[in-house]
Coordinates of C-alpha atoms and ligand atoms in Angstrom, one line a residue:
M1 CA 0.0 0.0 0.0
P2 CA 1.5 3.4 -0.9
D3 CA 2.2 5.7 2.0
T4 CA -0.2 8.6 1.5
R5 CA 0.9 10.7 4.5
P6 CA 1.5 14.3 3.6
R7 CA 5.1 15.2 2.8
R8 CA 7.5 18.0 3.5
T9 CA 10.6 18.1 1.5
F10 CA 13.3 20.6 2.4
A11 CA 17.0 21.3 2.7
V12 CA 19.1 23.0 5.2
I13 CA 21.4 25.7 3.7
S14 CA 24.2 27.1 5.8
H15 CA 27.8 28.2 5.8
P16 CA 30.1 25.4 7.0
D17 CA 30.2 25.1 10.8
A18 CA 26.8 26.8 11.4
G19 CA 25.6 23.4 12.8
K20 CA 23.9 21.7 9.8
S21 CA 25.1 18.2 10.9
T22 CA 24.1 18.8 14.4
L23 CA 20.7 20.1 13.4
T24 CA 20.1 17.2 11.1
E25 CA 20.9 14.8 13.9
A26 CA 18.7 16.8 16.3
L27 CA 15.8 16.8 13.9
A28 CA 16.0 13.0 13.4
L29 CA 16.1 12.7 17.2
H30 CA 13.0 14.8 17.7
A31 CA 11.2 13.0 15.0
R32 CA 11.8 9.8 16.9
A33 CA 13.7 8.3 13.9
I34 CA 16.3 7.7 16.6
T35 CA 16.0 7.5 20.3
E36 CA 19.2 9.2 21.4
A37 CA 21.4 11.7 19.8
G38 CA 24.4 10.3 21.7
A39 CA 27.8 11.5 21.2
V40 CA 28.0 13.9 18.3
H41 CA 30.6 12.7 15.8
S42 CA 33.9 14.5 16.1
K43 CA 34.7 16.9 13.3
G44 CA 37.3 14.7 11.9
D45 CA 34.8 12.0 11.0
R46 CA 32.7 14.4 9.2
R47 CA 34.6 15.1 6.0
S48 CA 31.3 15.0 4.0
T49 CA 27.8 14.8 5.0
V50 CA 27.5 11.7 2.9
S51 CA 29.8 9.6 5.1
D52 CA 28.3 11.4 8.1
W53 CA 24.8 10.2 7.3
M54 CA 26.0 6.8 6.5
A55 CA 27.6 6.5 9.8
M56 CA 24.5 7.7 11.4
E57 CA 22.5 5.2 9.5
K58 CA 24.7 2.4 10.6
A59 CA 24.7 3.5 14.2
R60 CA 20.9 4.0 14.5
G61 CA 19.2 2.1 11.8
I62 CA 17.4 5.1 10.4
S63 CA 16.3 5.7 6.9
I64 CA 18.9 7.5 5.0
T65 CA 20.1 7.7 1.5
S66 CA 23.2 9.6 0.8
A67 CA 20.8 12.1 -0.7
A68 CA 18.0 12.4 1.7
L69 CA 17.1 11.6 5.3
Q70 CA 13.5 10.5 5.7
F71 CA 11.6 10.4 8.9
A72 CA 8.1 10.4 10.3
Y73 CA 6.8 13.4 12.4
R74 CA 3.3 13.7 13.6
D75 CA 1.1 12.4 10.8
H76 CA 3.6 13.5 8.2
V77 CA 6.7 12.2 6.3
V78 CA 9.6 14.6 6.3
N79 CA 12.3 14.4 3.6
L80 CA 15.5 16.4 4.5
V81 CA 17.5 16.6 1.3
D82 CA 21.3 16.8 1.8
T83 CA 23.2 19.7 0.4
P84 CA 26.8 18.5 0.4
G85 CA 29.1 20.8 2.4
H86 CA 32.3 19.9 0.6
S87 CA 31.0 20.9 -2.7
D88 CA 29.1 24.0 -1.5
F89 CA 30.9 26.0 -4.1
S90 CA 29.9 23.8 -7.0
E91 CA 26.7 23.5 -9.0
D92 CA 25.9 20.3 -7.2
T93 CA 24.3 22.1 -4.3
Y94 CA 22.3 24.3 -6.6
R95 CA 20.9 21.4 -8.3
V96 CA 19.9 19.7 -5.1
L97 CA 17.8 22.7 -4.3
S98 CA 15.7 22.0 -7.4
A99 CA 14.4 18.9 -5.5
V100 CA 13.0 20.8 -2.4
D101 CA 9.9 22.7 -1.7
S102 CA 11.4 24.9 1.1
A103 CA 14.7 25.6 2.7
V104 CA 15.9 26.2 6.3
M105 CA 18.6 28.9 6.4
L106 CA 20.8 28.1 9.4
V107 CA 22.6 31.2 10.8
D108 CA 25.3 31.1 13.5
A109 CA 24.2 33.6 16.1
G110 CA 27.8 34.6 16.6
K111 CA 28.7 35.1 13.0
G112 CA 25.6 36.4 11.4
L113 CA 25.1 36.0 7.6
E114 CA 28.2 34.4 6.1
P115 CA 29.1 34.3 2.4
Q116 CA 28.0 30.8 1.7
T117 CA 24.6 31.3 3.4
L118 CA 24.1 34.3 1.2
K119 CA 25.0 32.5 -2.0
L120 CA 22.7 29.6 -1.3
F121 CA 20.0 32.0 -0.2
R122 CA 20.2 33.7 -3.6
V123 CA 19.7 30.4 -5.4
C124 CA 16.6 29.8 -3.3
A125 CA 15.3 33.2 -4.2
L126 CA 16.0 32.5 -7.9
R127 CA 14.1 29.3 -7.7
G128 CA 11.3 30.7 -5.7
I129 CA 11.9 28.4 -2.6
P130 CA 10.4 29.8 0.5
V131 CA 13.0 30.1 3.4
I132 CA 12.7 29.6 7.1
T133 CA 15.5 31.2 9.1
V134 CA 16.9 29.4 12.2
I135 CA 19.3 31.4 14.4
N136 CA 21.4 28.7 15.8
K137 CA 23.9 28.5 18.7
W138 CA 21.8 30.8 20.9
D139 CA 23.4 29.1 23.9
R140 CA 26.6 30.9 23.1
P141 CA 27.4 34.6 23.3
G142 CA 26.6 36.3 19.9
L143 CA 24.9 39.2 18.2
S144 CA 21.7 40.8 19.5
A145 CA 18.4 39.3 18.3
L146 CA 17.3 42.6 16.9
G147 CA 20.7 43.2 15.3
L148 CA 20.4 39.8 13.5
M149 CA 16.9 40.7 12.2
D150 CA 18.4 43.9 10.7
L151 CA 21.1 41.8 9.1
V152 CA 18.6 39.5 7.5
E153 CA 16.6 42.4 6.2
Q154 CA 19.6 44.3 4.8
K155 CA 21.6 41.4 3.4
I156 CA 19.0 39.2 2.0
G157 CA 16.2 41.6 1.4
L158 CA 13.5 39.5 3.1
R159 CA 11.4 40.9 5.9
P160 CA 12.1 38.7 9.0
T161 CA 8.9 37.6 10.8
P162 CA 10.0 35.9 14.0
L163 CA 7.7 33.2 15.2
T164 CA 9.7 32.7 18.4
W165 CA 11.7 35.3 20.2
P166 CA 14.6 34.4 22.6
V167 CA 14.1 34.8 26.3
G168 CA 17.6 35.7 27.5
E169 CA 20.3 37.1 25.3
A170 CA 22.7 34.9 23.3
G171 CA 24.7 32.9 25.8
D172 CA 21.8 32.9 28.3
F173 CA 19.2 30.9 26.6
R174 CA 16.3 30.4 28.9
G175 CA 13.6 29.7 26.3
V176 CA 11.5 31.4 23.7
L177 CA 8.4 33.5 23.6
D178 CA 6.0 31.8 21.2
R179 CA 4.8 34.9 19.3
R180 CA 1.7 33.2 18.1
T181 CA 0.4 32.3 21.5
G182 CA 2.2 34.7 23.8
E183 CA 3.4 31.8 25.9
F184 CA 6.9 31.3 27.4
V185 CA 8.5 28.0 26.3
K186 CA 11.0 27.3 28.9
Y187 CA 13.9 25.0 28.0
T188 CA 15.8 22.8 30.4
R189 CA 19.2 21.7 29.6
S190 CA 19.8 17.9 29.4
A191 CA 23.2 16.4 29.8
G192 CA 25.0 17.0 26.6
G193 CA 21.7 17.4 24.7
A194 CA 21.6 13.6 24.6
T195 CA 17.9 13.2 25.0
R196 CA 14.9 15.2 23.9
A197 CA 15.3 18.5 25.8
P198 CA 12.3 19.1 28.1
E199 CA 10.2 22.1 27.4
R200 CA 7.6 23.7 29.6
R201 CA 5.0 25.9 28.2
M202 CA 3.6 28.6 30.5
A203 CA 1.2 31.6 30.3
P204 CA 2.8 35.0 30.8
E205 CA 1.4 35.3 34.3
E206 CA 3.0 32.0 35.3
V207 CA 6.5 33.2 34.5
E208 CA 8.6 32.7 37.6
E209 CA 10.6 35.4 39.2
V210 CA 14.0 34.1 38.1
D211 CA 13.0 34.7 34.6
A212 CA 10.9 37.8 35.1
E213 CA 13.5 40.3 34.0
V214 CA 14.6 38.6 30.8
W215 CA 11.0 37.8 30.1
S216 CA 9.9 41.4 30.2
A217 CA 12.7 42.4 27.9
A218 CA 11.5 39.7 25.4
V219 CA 8.0 40.9 25.6
E220 CA 9.0 44.4 24.9
E221 CA 10.9 43.5 21.8
H222 CA 8.0 41.2 20.7
E223 CA 5.7 44.2 20.9
L224 CA 8.2 46.3 18.9
L225 CA 8.3 43.7 16.3
A226 CA 4.5 43.6 16.1
L227 CA 4.5 47.4 15.5
D228 CA 7.1 47.0 12.8
D229 CA 5.1 44.7 10.5
A230 CA 7.2 41.7 11.5
D231 CA 4.3 39.2 12.1
H232 CA 4.1 36.0 10.1
D233 CA 1.9 36.2 7.0
Q234 CA 1.6 32.9 5.1
E235 CA 1.0 34.5 1.7
R236 CA 3.9 36.7 1.8
F237 CA 6.2 33.8 3.1
L238 CA 5.1 31.6 0.2
A239 CA 5.7 34.5 -2.2
G240 CA 9.2 34.8 -1.0
R241 CA 8.8 38.2 0.5
T242 CA 9.3 37.3 4.2
T243 CA 11.2 34.7 6.2
P244 CA 9.8 33.3 9.4
V245 CA 12.5 33.3 12.1
M246 CA 13.2 30.9 15.0
F247 CA 15.9 30.8 17.7
A248 CA 17.6 27.5 18.5
S249 CA 20.4 25.7 19.9
A250 CA 20.8 22.5 17.8
L251 CA 23.5 21.2 20.2
Q252 CA 21.1 21.3 23.1
N253 CA 18.1 20.4 21.2
F254 CA 16.4 23.7 22.0
G255 CA 13.9 24.8 19.5
V256 CA 14.2 21.7 17.3
A257 CA 10.7 20.4 17.9
Q258 CA 9.4 23.9 17.1
L259 CA 11.2 23.8 13.8
L260 CA 9.6 20.5 12.9
D261 CA 6.2 21.8 13.9
L262 CA 6.8 24.9 11.8
L263 CA 7.8 22.8 8.8
L264 CA 4.5 20.9 9.0
D265 CA 2.4 24.0 9.7
I266 CA 3.7 26.5 7.2
A267 CA 6.3 25.0 4.8
P268 CA 4.7 24.2 1.4
A269 CA 3.7 20.6 0.5
P270 CA 4.8 19.0 -2.9
H271 CA 2.8 20.9 -5.5
D272 CA 1.6 20.5 -9.1
T273 CA 4.4 21.1 -11.5
A274 CA 4.5 22.5 -15.1
G275 CA 6.4 20.7 -17.8
V276 CA 8.4 22.4 -20.5
D277 CA 5.3 22.6 -22.7
G278 CA 3.4 24.4 -20.1
S279 CA 1.0 21.6 -19.3
V280 CA 0.5 21.0 -15.6
R281 CA 1.2 17.6 -13.9
R282 CA -0.9 17.3 -10.8
V283 CA 0.7 15.6 -7.8
D284 CA -2.0 12.8 -8.0
D285 CA -1.5 12.2 -11.7
D286 CA 0.5 9.2 -13.0
F287 CA 4.1 8.8 -11.7
S288 CA 6.7 11.2 -12.9
A289 CA 10.1 12.3 -11.4
F290 CA 13.2 14.1 -12.4
V291 CA 16.8 13.3 -11.7
F292 CA 18.6 16.0 -9.6
K293 CA 21.8 14.1 -8.8
V294 CA 23.9 11.3 -10.3
Q295 CA 26.6 9.7 -8.2
S296 CA 29.0 6.9 -8.9
G297 CA 31.7 5.2 -6.9
M298 CA 29.5 4.7 -3.8
N299 CA 30.5 1.1 -3.7
A300 CA 34.2 0.5 -4.3
Q301 CA 33.5 -3.1 -5.3
H302 CA 31.6 -2.5 -8.4
R303 CA 31.4 0.9 -9.9
D304 CA 27.7 1.4 -9.7
R305 CA 26.0 4.5 -10.6
L306 CA 23.1 5.9 -8.7
A307 CA 20.6 8.4 -10.0
Y308 CA 18.6 10.3 -7.4
A309 CA 15.2 11.4 -8.5
R310 CA 12.5 13.5 -6.9
V311 CA 9.0 12.1 -7.3
V312 CA 6.9 14.9 -8.8
S313 CA 3.6 13.1 -9.2
G314 CA 2.0 9.7 -8.7
T315 CA 3.3 6.7 -6.9
F316 CA 6.6 5.0 -7.6
E317 CA 6.5 1.3 -7.2
R318 CA 9.7 -0.7 -7.4
G319 CA 9.7 -2.7 -10.5
M320 CA 7.6 -0.5 -12.6
V321 CA 8.7 0.3 -16.1
V322 CA 8.9 4.0 -16.7
T323 CA 9.6 6.0 -19.8
H324 CA 12.8 8.0 -20.0
A325 CA 11.5 11.3 -21.5
D326 CA 14.9 12.3 -22.9
T327 CA 15.3 9.1 -25.1
G328 CA 11.8 7.9 -25.2
R329 CA 13.1 4.5 -24.1
P330 CA 11.6 2.4 -21.4
F331 CA 13.5 2.2 -18.2
A332 CA 13.1 -0.8 -16.0
T333 CA 13.3 -0.2 -12.3
K334 CA 13.0 -4.0 -11.8
F335 CA 16.7 -4.3 -10.9
A336 CA 16.8 -0.9 -9.5
Q337 CA 16.3 -0.4 -5.8
A338 CA 14.6 2.3 -3.9
V339 CA 17.7 2.8 -1.6
F340 CA 16.4 4.0 1.7
G341 CA 18.9 3.0 4.2
R342 CA 20.2 -0.5 4.4
D343 CA 16.8 -1.9 4.3
T344 CA 16.3 -1.9 0.5
T345 CA 13.0 -3.7 0.8
S346 CA 11.5 -1.2 3.2
V347 CA 10.6 1.3 0.5
E348 CA 8.7 -0.4 -2.2
T349 CA 6.8 2.7 -3.0
A350 CA 7.4 6.4 -2.9
G351 CA 5.1 9.5 -3.4
P352 CA 5.4 13.1 -4.5
G353 CA 8.2 14.8 -2.6
D354 CA 10.1 11.6 -1.9
I355 CA 13.6 10.9 -3.2
I356 CA 14.3 7.6 -4.9
G357 CA 17.7 6.2 -5.7
L358 CA 18.0 4.2 -8.8
V359 CA 21.0 1.9 -9.3
N360 CA 22.4 0.8 -12.7
A361 CA 21.1 4.1 -14.0
S362 CA 23.6 4.6 -16.7
A363 CA 21.1 6.2 -19.1
L364 CA 20.0 8.8 -16.6
R365 CA 21.5 12.3 -16.5
V366 CA 21.0 15.2 -14.2
G367 CA 17.8 17.0 -15.3
D368 CA 16.2 14.0 -17.0
T369 CA 12.5 13.2 -16.6
M370 CA 10.9 9.8 -16.1
Y371 CA 7.2 9.1 -16.3
V372 CA 4.3 6.7 -16.7
G373 CA 1.2 7.4 -18.7
D374 CA 0.9 10.8 -20.4
A375 CA 4.3 12.1 -21.5
V376 CA 5.9 15.0 -19.6
K377 CA 9.3 16.6 -19.6
Y378 CA 10.3 18.9 -16.8
P379 CA 12.4 22.0 -17.4
P380 CA 16.1 21.3 -17.3
V381 CA 17.8 22.0 -13.9
P382 CA 19.4 25.4 -14.6
S383 CA 23.1 25.4 -15.0
F384 CA 24.9 28.5 -13.8
A385 CA 27.3 30.8 -15.6
P386 CA 30.7 29.2 -15.5
E387 CA 33.5 31.7 -14.4
H388 CA 36.5 29.4 -14.4
F389 CA 37.8 27.6 -17.4
M390 CA 40.6 25.0 -17.9
T391 CA 41.7 22.8 -20.8
A392 CA 42.0 19.2 -19.7
S393 CA 44.4 16.6 -21.2
A394 CA 45.3 13.1 -20.2
G395 CA 48.4 13.2 -17.9
D396 CA 49.3 9.8 -19.1
I397 CA 48.6 9.2 -22.8
S398 CA 48.5 5.5 -22.4
R399 CA 45.4 6.0 -20.1
Y400 CA 43.6 8.1 -22.7
K401 CA 40.6 5.8 -22.9
Q402 CA 40.1 6.0 -19.1
F403 CA 40.6 9.8 -19.4
R404 CA 37.8 10.0 -21.9
K405 CA 35.5 7.8 -19.9
G406 CA 36.2 9.7 -16.7
I407 CA 35.5 13.1 -18.3
E408 CA 32.3 11.7 -19.8
Q409 CA 31.2 10.3 -16.4
L410 CA 31.9 13.5 -14.5
D411 CA 30.1 15.5 -17.2
Q412 CA 27.0 13.3 -16.8
E413 CA 27.2 13.7 -13.1
G414 CA 27.4 17.5 -13.6
V415 CA 30.7 17.8 -11.6
V416 CA 31.9 20.2 -14.2
Q417 CA 30.5 21.5 -17.6
V418 CA 32.4 20.0 -20.6
L419 CA 32.8 22.3 -23.6
R420 CA 34.2 21.3 -27.0
S421 CA 34.8 22.8 -30.4
D422 CA 36.0 21.5 -33.8
L423 CA 38.9 23.8 -33.6
R424 CA 40.2 22.5 -30.3
G425 CA 39.4 18.9 -31.1
D426 CA 38.2 16.1 -28.8
Q427 CA 41.5 15.4 -27.0
N428 CA 41.5 18.6 -25.0
P429 CA 38.1 19.4 -23.8
V430 CA 37.5 22.7 -21.9
L431 CA 36.2 22.2 -18.4
A432 CA 34.1 25.1 -17.1
A433 CA 33.1 25.6 -13.5
V434 CA 31.2 27.9 -11.3
G435 CA 33.7 27.6 -8.5
P436 CA 37.4 26.5 -8.7
M437 CA 36.8 23.8 -6.1
Q438 CA 35.0 21.8 -8.8
F439 CA 38.5 21.3 -10.5
E440 CA 39.8 19.8 -7.3
V441 CA 37.0 17.3 -7.3
V442 CA 37.7 16.5 -11.0
E443 CA 41.4 16.0 -10.4
D444 CA 40.8 13.8 -7.3
R445 CA 38.2 11.6 -9.0
M446 CA 40.1 11.2 -12.2
T447 CA 43.2 10.2 -10.4
H448 CA 41.6 7.8 -7.8
E449 CA 38.5 6.6 -9.4
F450 CA 39.4 6.4 -13.1
N451 CA 43.1 6.0 -12.6
A452 CA 43.6 8.6 -15.3
P453 CA 45.8 11.5 -14.2
I454 CA 44.7 14.8 -15.6
R455 CA 46.6 17.9 -16.6
F456 CA 44.9 21.3 -16.4
S457 CA 45.9 24.5 -18.2
R458 CA 44.1 27.6 -17.2
L459 CA 42.2 29.6 -19.8
D460 CA 42.0 33.3 -19.4
Y461 CA 38.1 33.5 -19.8
A462 CA 35.8 34.6 -17.0
V463 CA 32.5 35.3 -18.7
A464 CA 30.1 33.1 -20.6
R465 CA 27.1 34.1 -22.6
R466 CA 24.6 31.8 -24.2
T467 CA 24.4 32.1 -28.0
D468 CA 23.0 29.9 -30.8
A469 CA 24.2 28.3 -34.1
A470 CA 23.9 31.6 -36.0
G471 CA 25.8 33.3 -33.3
A472 CA 28.5 30.6 -33.2
E473 CA 29.0 31.0 -37.0
A474 CA 29.0 34.8 -37.0
L475 CA 31.5 35.0 -34.1
K476 CA 34.1 32.8 -35.8
G477 CA 37.2 34.8 -36.2
V478 CA 35.9 37.7 -34.1
R479 CA 38.6 39.0 -31.8
G480 CA 38.1 38.4 -28.1
V481 CA 35.5 35.7 -28.2
E482 CA 35.6 32.0 -28.6
V483 CA 32.4 29.8 -28.9
L484 CA 32.3 26.3 -27.5
A485 CA 29.5 23.8 -27.4
R486 CA 28.5 22.4 -24.0
S487 CA 27.6 18.7 -23.9
D488 CA 23.9 19.6 -23.5
G489 CA 24.0 21.4 -26.9
T490 CA 24.2 24.9 -25.6
Q491 CA 26.6 27.2 -27.4
L492 CA 28.6 29.3 -25.0
A493 CA 30.5 32.4 -26.1
L494 CA 33.5 33.0 -23.8
F495 CA 35.1 36.3 -23.0
V496 CA 38.0 37.4 -20.8
D497 CA 35.8 40.0 -19.0
E498 CA 32.5 41.7 -18.9
W499 CA 33.8 44.7 -20.9
R500 CA 34.9 42.5 -23.8
A501 CA 31.5 40.7 -23.7
G502 CA 29.7 44.1 -23.8
K503 CA 31.8 45.3 -26.7
V504 CA 31.2 42.2 -28.8
A505 CA 27.4 42.5 -28.0
R506 CA 27.4 46.2 -29.1
D507 CA 29.3 45.4 -32.3
H508 CA 26.9 42.6 -33.1
P509 CA 23.5 43.7 -31.9
D510 CA 21.7 41.1 -33.9
L511 CA 23.3 38.1 -32.3
L512 CA 22.0 36.3 -29.3
L513 CA 24.4 36.8 -26.4
E514 CA 22.4 36.0 -23.3
A515 CA 23.7 36.1 -19.6
L516 CA 23.2 32.9 -17.7
P517 CA 22.1 32.9 -14.0
A518 CA 25.1 33.7 -11.8
G519 CA 25.9 31.1 -9.3
G520 CA 29.2 32.3 -8.2
A521 CA 30.2 35.0 -5.7
Ligands
LIG601 P1 28.2 22.0 9.9 O1 27.6 20.6 9.7 O2 27.3 23.1 9.5 O3 29.6 22.2 9.4 O4 28.3 22.2 11.5 P2 28.4 21.1 12.6 O5 27.1 20.5 12.9 O6 29.6 20.2 12.4 O7 28.8 22.1 13.8 C1 29.9 22.8 13.8 C2 30.4 23.1 15.3 O8 29.4 23.8 15.9 C3 30.5 21.8 16.1 O9 31.5 22.0 17.1 C4 29.2 21.7 16.8 O10 29.2 20.9 18.0 C5 28.9 23.2 17.1 N1 27.4 23.5 17.2 C6 26.5 23.1 16.4 N2 25.3 23.6 16.9 C7 25.6 24.3 18.0 C8 24.8 25.0 19.0 O11 23.6 25.1 18.9 N3 25.5 25.5 20.1 C9 26.8 25.4 20.2 N4 27.4 25.9 21.3 N5 27.6 24.7 19.3 C10 27.0 24.1 18.3 P3 33.0 21.6 16.9 O12 33.7 21.8 18.1 O13 33.6 22.2 15.6 O14 32.9 20.0 16.5 P4 32.6 18.8 17.4 O15 33.9 18.3 17.8 O16 31.8 19.4 18.6 O17 31.8 17.9 16.6

């Protein structure tokens, strides 16, 4: 029987060290996916969230893929989609955000809004993903609550609408004022945050003397906020104009249950989605899904390839034969598994909002659509404007075959964009990246996974514009521009800088030279 409980599918976005892993574990703890948070892994074990979650899965037997953590809360199923910390600067993270309906922006109370948080936030804004802001580490000295609200408003341009307000300044976290009910939610520290932290709700008149002073300060600020148009408004939140705010300490499990409640109460559920032709697929129509992440090398024994897809409509049943929209070919999921945790038989079905992992998925690429019944093709996952370019060549010519294969694989996974031209030939593709860290990933994987050392040589380009076949033809031989074809067929005109791009555009006003969405700094 398909599980028809309502879904919430979200991601946590944050700058490294803001507490994403801690919060993830705390959420799973509160959702009773696990019974005890236990010792938080040491930083050294946490190179990547992938291995982190796998360790968690082993230790606690909870449902985790390397792409999503799934747990039950109240009468809902919650999917927390992982945004890998180590490739925060690559397109990978941006693509993952195409699979969620909302995001939680985690802010370190001591540090405020950090560069990576801002970048990821911009991607959410671009994709129209509503954002809930969680001010974390309130148990430690940090900025003032009102100061943080100013930062959110100024730096990200959203009106903060706090749903809870801290009682006690940063470093003296006694609890929160629930701005919707006016109650005091008093927190009690539990040893190392190892169990669900006890909370006690009390009416304002029940607030005890020990808390009276900090309580009245919180009430005063709460009233100020109300006068300042900072109350939650569901419509404005969904329209991406406001961000509800909460205060928490993930480490002590303070505020974590409230975050879960909030996700269920206000975060959007999976919704009907338009295909490229504009026709709308309703969530309860036949099965359809799109691939947002492809990963290989998960299992060192056999180089399997996993495609992670988000179910958009209908019910996925293991074994069903679906149509791969991009080739029109049938794709059998008979031998594919829905990989949720170790217990591969535990998920035989999946519904809208869920993430399925398909093995042996060599035909599937990031952005591909699968469906049953009426044909549908979802818009491609946007690729961002590359700003860093390298030519790549095989470091060891006797390993050229492996080199080719590796580049093809990394291209399909979307690790970098691969560009070619007749002029340059096939041997030395140009690799294009949004952030330079992507090249490090390429180098590492080519060396270790494909055993094909790679040599890079930097190209002096920094700006890419989308053009078309006519543009490619007309720009041949024009000074200061080179046109290369990306593997998805897009023609990219590359320039050393914006000035040069502008000049060529002015000199050739009839040609298509379109800016791509900026993902970089
Ligand atoms: P990340 O995944 O976003 O990179 O952050 P992570 O959870 O690893 O947290 C980074 C550090 O911040 C960790 O400390 C963690 O214990 C701490 N932390 C997370 N949430 C809170 C909080 O609410 N309050 C306080 N005081 N600290 C918090 P670490 O010393 O770097 O690592 P560890 O050795 O404790 O794991």
